[in-house]
Coordinates of C-alpha atoms in Angstrom, one line a residue:
X111 CA 0.0 0.0 0.0
X112 CA 2.8 2.4 0.9
X113 CA 4.5 1.6 -2.4
X114 CA 1.3 2.2 -4.4
X115 CA 0.8 5.5 -2.5
X116 CA 4.3 6.6 -3.4
X117 CA 3.9 5.7 -7.1
X118 CA 0.6 7.6 -7.2
X119 CA 2.2 10.6 -5.5
X120 CA 5.1 10.6 -7.9
X121 CA 2.8 10.3 -11.0
X122 CA 0.7 13.2 -9.8
X123 CA 3.8 15.3 -9.2
X124 CA 5.1 14.6 -12.7
X125 CA 1.8 15.6 -14.2
X126 CA 1.8 18.8 -12.3
X127 CA 5.3 19.6 -13.4
X128 CA 4.4 18.9 -17.1
X129 CA 1.3 21.1 -16.8
X130 CA 3.5 23.9 -15.3
X131 CA 6.1 23.6 -18.0
X132 CA 3.6 23.7 -20.8
X133 CA 1.8 26.6 -19.2
X134 CA 5.0 28.5 -18.6
X135 CA 6.3 27.9 -22.1
X136 CA 3.1 29.1 -23.7
X137 CA 3.5 32.4 -21.8
X138 CA 7.1 32.8 -23.0
X139 CA 6.3 32.2 -26.7
X140 CA 5.3 35.2 -28.7
X141 CA 2.4 33.4 -30.3
X142 CA 0.9 30.0 -30.6
X143 CA 3.0 27.8 -32.9
X144 CA 2.1 24.5 -34.6
X145 CA 5.5 22.9 -34.4
X146 CA 8.8 23.0 -32.5
X147 CA 10.8 25.7 -34.2
X148 CA 14.6 25.7 -34.1
X149 CA 14.6 29.5 -33.8
X150 CA 14.5 31.9 -30.8
X151 CA 11.1 33.0 -29.5
X152 CA 10.2 36.2 -27.6
X153 CA 7.8 37.1 -24.8
X154 CA 4.3 38.3 -25.4
X155 CA 3.3 39.3 -21.9
X156 CA 0.3 41.5 -21.7
X157 CA -0.3 42.1 -25.4
X158 CA -3.8 42.9 -26.7
X159 CA -5.4 41.7 -30.0
X160 CA -7.6 43.2 -32.6
X161 CA -10.0 41.2 -34.7
X162 CA -9.1 41.3 -38.3
X163 CA -11.5 39.7 -40.7
X164 CA -9.7 36.8 -42.4
X165 CA -10.0 37.0 -46.1
X166 CA -8.1 35.0 -48.6
X167 CA -6.3 37.5 -50.8
X168 CA -5.0 36.6 -54.2
X169 CA -1.5 37.4 -53.2
X170 CA -1.6 35.0 -50.2
X171 CA -3.4 32.3 -52.2
X172 CA -0.8 32.6 -55.0
X173 CA 2.1 32.5 -52.6
X174 CA 0.9 29.3 -51.0
X175 CA 0.4 27.7 -54.4
X176 CA 3.7 28.9 -55.8
X177 CA 5.7 27.8 -52.7
X178 CA 4.1 24.3 -52.7
X179 CA 4.6 23.9 -56.5
X180 CA 8.2 25.0 -56.5
X181 CA 9.1 22.9 -53.4
X182 CA 7.9 19.9 -55.3
X183 CA 9.5 20.7 -58.6
X184 CA 13.1 20.5 -59.8
X185 CA 12.2 22.5 -62.9
X186 CA 10.9 25.8 -61.5
X187 CA 12.5 28.9 -63.1
X188 CA 14.2 31.4 -60.8
X189 CA 12.3 34.7 -60.4
X190 CA 14.3 37.9 -60.8
X191 CA 11.8 40.6 -59.9
X192 CA 11.3 41.4 -56.2
X193 CA 10.2 44.4 -54.2
X194 CA 11.2 44.5 -50.5
X195 CA 9.8 47.2 -48.2
X196 CA 12.7 47.7 -45.9
X197 CA 11.4 48.2 -42.4
X198 CA 13.5 49.5 -39.5
X199 CA 15.4 47.3 -37.1
X200 CA 13.8 44.1 -38.2
X201 CA 16.8 42.3 -39.8
X202 CA 16.0 44.0 -43.1
X203 CA 19.7 45.0 -43.7
X204 CA 20.5 41.3 -43.7
X205 CA 17.7 40.5 -46.1
X206 CA 18.8 43.5 -48.3
X207 CA 22.3 42.1 -48.4
X208 CA 20.9 38.8 -49.8
X209 CA 18.9 40.6 -52.5
X210 CA 21.9 42.9 -53.4
X211 CA 24.2 39.9 -53.8
X212 CA 21.7 38.1 -56.0
X213 CA 21.2 41.1 -58.2
X214 CA 25.0 41.6 -58.5
X215 CA 25.7 38.0 -59.3
X216 CA 23.0 37.7 -62.0
X217 CA 23.6 41.2 -63.5
X218 CA 20.1 42.4 -62.5
X219 CA 19.1 46.0 -62.3
X220 CA 18.6 47.4 -58.8
X221 CA 16.4 50.4 -57.9
X222 CA 19.0 52.7 -56.5
X223 CA 18.9 56.4 -55.3
X224 CA 20.3 59.0 -57.7
X225 CA 21.2 61.3 -54.8
X226 CA 24.0 60.9 -52.2
X227 CA 22.0 58.7 -49.8
X228 CA 21.0 55.1 -49.3
X229 CA 17.3 56.1 -49.1
X230 CA 14.8 56.3 -51.9
X231 CA 13.3 59.6 -50.9
X232 CA 12.6 58.5 -47.4
X233 CA 10.7 59.9 -45.3
X234 CA 8.7 61.2 -48.2
X235 CA 6.5 58.6 -50.0
X236 CA 8.4 56.9 -52.8
X237 CA 8.5 58.6 -56.2
X238 CA 10.3 57.5 -59.3
X239 CA 12.0 60.9 -59.5
X240 CA 14.6 59.8 -56.8
X241 CA 15.7 56.7 -58.8
X242 CA 18.7 56.4 -61.1
X243 CA 17.2 56.1 -64.5
X244 CA 18.4 53.3 -66.7
X245 CA 18.2 53.6 -70.5
X246 CA 17.0 50.0 -70.9
X247 CA 14.0 50.9 -68.7
X248 CA 13.7 47.7 -66.7
X249 CA 14.2 47.2 -63.0
X250 CA 14.4 43.9 -61.2
X251 CA 15.1 44.4 -57.4
X252 CA 14.0 47.1 -55.1
X253 CA 15.5 46.8 -51.6
X254 CA 16.4 50.3 -50.3
X255 CA 14.7 52.1 -47.5
X256 CA 11.5 53.9 -48.8
X257 CA 8.1 54.9 -47.6
X258 CA 5.7 52.9 -49.6
X259 CA 3.5 54.4 -52.4
X260 CA 2.3 51.2 -54.0
X261 CA 1.0 53.0 -57.1
X262 CA 4.4 54.5 -57.8
X263 CA 6.2 51.2 -57.1
X264 CA 3.9 49.3 -59.5
X265 CA 4.6 51.9 -62.2
X266 CA 8.3 51.2 -61.8
X267 CA 8.4 47.4 -61.2
X268 CA 7.4 44.6 -63.7
X269 CA 3.9 43.1 -63.4
X270 CA 5.3 39.8 -62.2
X271 CA 7.2 41.3 -59.2
X272 CA 7.1 39.5 -55.9
X273 CA 6.4 41.8 -53.0
X274 CA 7.9 41.0 -49.6
X275 CA 8.7 42.7 -46.3
X276 CA 9.8 41.7 -42.8
X277 CA 8.3 42.4 -39.3
X278 CA 9.7 41.9 -35.8
X279 CA 8.1 41.5 -32.4
X280 CA 7.1 45.1 -31.6
X281 CA 8.6 45.4 -28.1
X282 CA 12.0 44.2 -29.2
X283 CA 11.9 46.2 -32.4
X284 CA 11.0 49.4 -30.5
X285 CA 13.8 48.9 -27.9
X286 CA 16.2 48.5 -30.8
X287 CA 15.0 51.5 -32.7
X288 CA 14.8 53.7 -29.6
X289 CA 18.4 53.0 -28.5
X290 CA 20.0 52.5 -31.9
X291 CA 18.7 55.9 -33.1
X292 CA 19.1 57.7 -29.8
X293 CA 15.5 58.8 -29.7
X294 CA 15.8 59.5 -25.9
X295 CA 18.2 62.3 -26.7
X296 CA 15.9 63.8 -29.3
X297 CA 13.1 63.7 -26.7
X298 CA 15.4 65.4 -24.2
X299 CA 15.0 62.6 -21.7
X300 CA 17.6 62.6 -18.9
X301 CA 18.8 59.6 -16.9
X302 CA 20.6 56.4 -17.7
X303 CA 17.6 54.3 -18.9
X304 CA 15.9 56.7 -21.2
X305 CA 13.5 54.0 -22.6
X306 CA 12.2 53.1 -19.2
X307 CA 11.8 56.7 -18.4
X308 CA 9.9 57.3 -21.6
X309 CA 7.5 54.4 -21.1
X310 CA 6.4 55.7 -17.7
X311 CA 4.6 58.5 -19.5
X312 CA 5.2 58.6 -23.3
X313 CA 2.8 61.5 -23.9
X314 CA 4.8 63.6 -21.5
X315 CA 7.9 63.4 -23.7
X316 CA 6.4 63.5 -27.2
X317 CA 5.7 67.1 -28.1
X318 CA 2.5 68.2 -29.8
X319 CA 4.6 69.1 -32.8
X320 CA 7.5 66.6 -32.8
X321 CA 10.4 66.9 -35.1
X322 CA 9.9 64.8 -38.3
X323 CA 12.7 62.4 -37.1
X324 CA 10.9 61.6 -33.9
X325 CA 7.4 61.5 -35.6
X326 CA 8.5 58.8 -38.1
X327 CA 9.7 56.4 -35.5
X328 CA 8.2 57.1 -32.1
X329 CA 4.8 55.4 -32.4
X330 CA 3.6 52.6 -34.8
X331 CA 6.5 53.2 -37.1
X332 CA 5.8 50.2 -39.3
X333 CA 2.6 51.8 -40.6
X334 CA 4.6 54.9 -41.5
X335 CA 6.9 52.8 -43.6
X336 CA 3.9 51.1 -45.2
X337 CA 2.7 54.6 -46.3
X338 CA -0.1 55.2 -43.8
X339 CA -0.8 58.1 -41.5
X340 CA -2.1 57.9 -37.9
X341 CA -5.6 58.9 -39.1
X342 CA -5.6 55.8 -41.3
X343 CA -5.4 53.5 -38.2
X344 CA -7.3 55.6 -35.7
X345 CA -10.1 53.1 -35.1
X346 CA -10.2 49.3 -34.9
X347 CA -12.2 49.1 -38.1
X348 CA -9.7 51.3 -40.0
X349 CA -6.8 49.3 -38.6
X350 CA -8.4 46.1 -39.7
X351 CA -8.9 47.4 -43.2
X352 CA -5.3 48.6 -43.5
X353 CA -3.9 45.3 -42.4
X354 CA -6.1 43.6 -45.0
X355 CA -4.7 46.0 -47.6
X356 CA -1.2 45.1 -46.6
X357 CA -2.0 41.4 -46.8
X358 CA -3.4 41.8 -50.3
X359 CA -0.3 43.6 -51.4
X360 CA 2.5 41.4 -50.1
X361 CA 3.2 37.9 -51.2
X362 CA 5.3 37.1 -48.2
X363 CA 5.9 38.9 -44.9
X364 CA 9.0 37.4 -43.2
X365 CA 9.2 37.2 -39.4
X366 CA 12.5 38.3 -37.9
X367 CA 12.3 35.9 -35.0
X368 CA 12.1 33.0 -37.5
X369 CA 14.4 34.3 -40.1
X370 CA 15.6 31.0 -41.4
X371 CA 12.1 29.6 -41.8
X372 CA 11.2 32.9 -43.6
X373 CA 14.2 32.4 -46.0
X374 CA 13.1 28.9 -46.8
X375 CA 9.7 30.1 -47.8
X376 CA 11.3 32.9 -49.8
X377 CA 13.6 30.5 -51.5
X378 CA 10.8 28.4 -52.9
X379 CA 8.7 31.5 -53.6
X380 CA 11.6 32.8 -55.8
X381 CA 12.9 29.4 -56.8
X382 CA 16.5 30.3 -55.8
X383 CA 19.3 28.0 -54.9
X384 CA 20.2 27.6 -51.2
X385 CA 23.6 29.4 -51.4
X386 CA 21.8 32.5 -52.5
X387 CA 20.1 32.7 -49.1
X388 CA 23.2 32.1 -46.9
X389 CA 23.8 35.1 -44.7
X390 CA 25.7 36.7 -41.9
X391 CA 23.7 39.0 -39.6
X392 CA 24.3 42.7 -40.5
X393 CA 23.7 45.9 -38.7
X394 CA 22.9 44.1 -35.4
X395 CA 24.0 45.5 -32.1
X396 CA 26.5 43.8 -29.8
X397 CA 24.7 42.3 -26.8
X398 CA 26.2 44.9 -24.5
X399 CA 24.3 47.6 -26.4
X400 CA 21.0 45.9 -26.1
X401 CA 19.0 47.2 -23.1
X402 CA 17.2 44.6 -21.0
X403 CA 13.5 45.0 -20.6
X404 CA 11.1 43.8 -17.9
X405 CA 7.7 42.3 -18.7
X406 CA 6.2 45.6 -17.6
X407 CA 8.2 47.5 -20.2
X408 CA 7.2 45.1 -22.9
X409 CA 3.6 45.5 -22.0
X410 CA 3.9 49.3 -22.1
X411 CA 5.5 49.2 -25.5
X412 CA 2.8 46.9 -26.8
X413 CA 0.2 49.3 -25.5
X414 CA 2.0 52.3 -27.0
X415 CA 2.5 50.6 -30.3
X416 CA -0.8 48.8 -30.3
X417 CA -1.3 49.0 -34.1
X418 CA 2.2 47.6 -34.8
X419 CA 1.4 44.9 -32.3
X420 CA -1.8 43.9 -34.1
X421 CA 0.1 44.0 -37.5
X422 CA 2.7 41.6 -36.2
X423 CA 0.2 39.3 -34.6
X424 CA -1.8 39.0 -37.8
X425 CA 1.2 38.2 -40.0
X426 CA 2.8 35.9 -37.5
X427 CA -0.4 33.9 -37.7
X428 CA -0.5 33.8 -41.5
X429 CA 3.3 33.0 -41.6
X430 CA 2.7 29.8 -39.6
X431 CA -0.1 28.9 -41.9
X432 CA 2.4 28.9 -44.7
X433 CA 4.9 26.9 -42.7
X434 CA 2.3 24.3 -42.0
X435 CA 1.4 24.0 -45.7
X436 CA 5.0 23.7 -46.6
X437 CA 5.5 20.8 -44.2
X438 CA 7.0 20.8 -40.7
X439 CA 9.5 18.0 -41.3
X440 CA 10.6 19.4 -44.6
X441 CA 11.1 22.8 -43.1
X442 CA 13.3 21.4 -40.4
X443 CA 15.4 19.6 -43.0
X444 CA 15.7 22.8 -45.1
X445 CA 16.8 24.8 -42.0
X446 CA 19.5 22.3 -41.2
X447 CA 20.8 22.4 -44.7
X448 CA 20.8 26.3 -44.6
X449 CA 22.7 26.2 -41.3
X450 CA 25.3 23.8 -42.7
X451 CA 25.9 26.1 -45.7
X452 CA 26.2 29.1 -43.4
X453 CA 28.7 27.3 -41.3
X454 CA 30.7 26.4 -44.4
X455 CA 30.9 30.1 -45.4
X456 CA 31.6 31.1 -41.8
X457 CA 34.6 28.8 -41.6
X458 CA 35.8 30.0 -45.0
X459 CA 35.3 33.7 -44.5
X460 CA 35.3 35.0 -41.0
X461 CA 38.4 35.5 -38.9
X462 CA 36.7 37.5 -36.0
X463 CA 33.5 39.3 -35.0
X464 CA 34.4 43.0 -34.3
X465 CA 32.3 46.1 -33.6
X466 CA 31.8 49.3 -35.5
X467 CA 34.0 48.3 -38.5
X468 CA 34.6 50.4 -41.5
X469 CA 31.4 51.6 -43.1
X470 CA 29.2 50.7 -40.1
X471 CA 26.8 53.5 -39.1
X472 CA 26.4 53.9 -35.4
X473 CA 25.9 56.5 -32.7
X474 CA 28.5 57.1 -30.0
X475 CA 28.1 54.4 -27.3
X476 CA 26.3 52.0 -29.6
X477 CA 28.3 49.0 -30.7
X478 CA 27.3 47.3 -33.9
X479 CA 28.6 44.0 -35.0
X480 CA 31.0 43.7 -37.9
X481 CA 33.3 41.1 -39.3
X482 CA 37.0 40.8 -40.1
X483 CA 37.9 38.4 -42.9
X484 CA 40.5 35.7 -42.9
X485 CA 43.5 36.6 -45.0
X486 CA 42.6 33.9 -47.5
X487 CA 39.1 35.3 -47.9
X488 CA 39.9 38.9 -48.6
X489 CA 39.7 38.4 -52.3
X490 CA 36.7 36.1 -52.2
X491 CA 33.7 38.0 -53.6
X492 CA 31.1 36.0 -51.6
X493 CA 33.0 36.6 -48.3
X494 CA 33.5 40.2 -49.0
X495 CA 29.9 40.9 -50.0
X496 CA 28.3 38.9 -47.2
X497 CA 30.2 40.9 -44.6
X498 CA 30.0 44.3 -46.3
X499 CA 27.9 46.9 -44.4
X500 CA 24.9 48.5 -46.1
X501 CA 26.3 51.9 -46.8
X502 CA 29.5 50.9 -48.6
X503 CA 27.8 48.1 -50.4
X504 CA 25.0 50.4 -51.7
X505 CA 27.6 53.0 -52.9
X506 CA 29.5 50.2 -54.7
X507 CA 26.3 49.0 -56.4
X508 CA 25.5 52.6 -57.4
X509 CA 28.9 52.9 -59.0
X510 CA 28.5 49.6 -60.9
X511 CA 25.1 50.7 -62.1
X512 CA 26.4 54.0 -63.4
X513 CA 29.2 52.1 -65.2
X514 CA 26.6 49.8 -66.8
X515 CA 24.6 52.8 -68.0
X516 CA 27.7 54.5 -69.5
X517 CA 28.7 51.2 -71.3
X518 CA 25.1 50.7 -72.6
X519 CA 25.0 54.2 -74.0
X520 CA 28.4 53.9 -75.6
X521 CA 27.5 50.6 -77.2
X522 CA 24.3 52.1 -78.7
X523 CA 26.1 55.2 -80.0
X524 CA 28.6 52.8 -81.7
X525 CA 25.8 50.8 -83.2
X526 CA 24.1 54.0 -84.5
X527 CA 27.3 55.1 -86.1
X528 CA 27.9 51.7 -87.6

């Protein structure tokens, strides 16, 4: 009897532990997932939701169909036309690097700024007037920072362009943006932890007429990048309609916390080879420059950026629907293959991880990761481009594009004279 009692007690205890672990893990995950991801998850404490009417857009339907078809076919043709809305502090610089390398390797035409900047008219809405004009009048890849004007973009890009963007869990994104750009200084906040101070009473620090720099980033900044104004998301009904508009525009919204899974979906959407998706993280802060946040701070950020929070929740859900359709086991196999390829390039290319290397933009006191190459890799084009920061890489690509334009015009002058 005693033994039976002991066994029952142990079994009950084990069940309680399992229930506690499951309950705790659900609270620490950002959203409900359908499978065990190999990526890092983030907290969602205290976040609110908004009901968005789920409609099946043509873009989403086509995306799911294309990904499934291409993943089951060895004969799919690589797509060359892609528009990326480059959002802030979401891993978009790493994604941009992938697109830039692909364009350079395959001699595709990038949409690049004609003025001395890496932005395409930002923070004004995009206009073709800011683009370097090419005499062959065909563009393939758009990956610079811009504020979306979908009508202007569609005038520029081919009809079969794939539209993508990337989102990040809003609390972590806002911490990164706030400290990376030094918004606390612009808001004249004193003290060591300016973000914590700001979150105690945001309206106290945001002036009625903020500077444009602060206005773009301080609240629901993702919607600004998508081309919307605060009045466009001022009610739940309007916000729901805007999210549906975004859903109907973009074929794939990548999720920063699940970057590898996102790249696998992108790979089959574009029908690209695996090596084209290998990457090293760019424009990421060193851990010492990342400010820790309490659950309370996360809650306050989610409340302050409630529209961004709803946007992320919606597309996180549709993202996992795509993963489920792709196949969980297949996704895990693809991720391991990508990790193996990345390790191969790491061993071949990287000598050391440094901070604030040549060409890395950063504010004083903010340390951003950069890479030093092995001596044997310094003339390896793949190694050099995978580790090159956004600003010098963009300037290099602008120079190459201008050289192509000059060569094109000379060749046509010669043909005319002939």
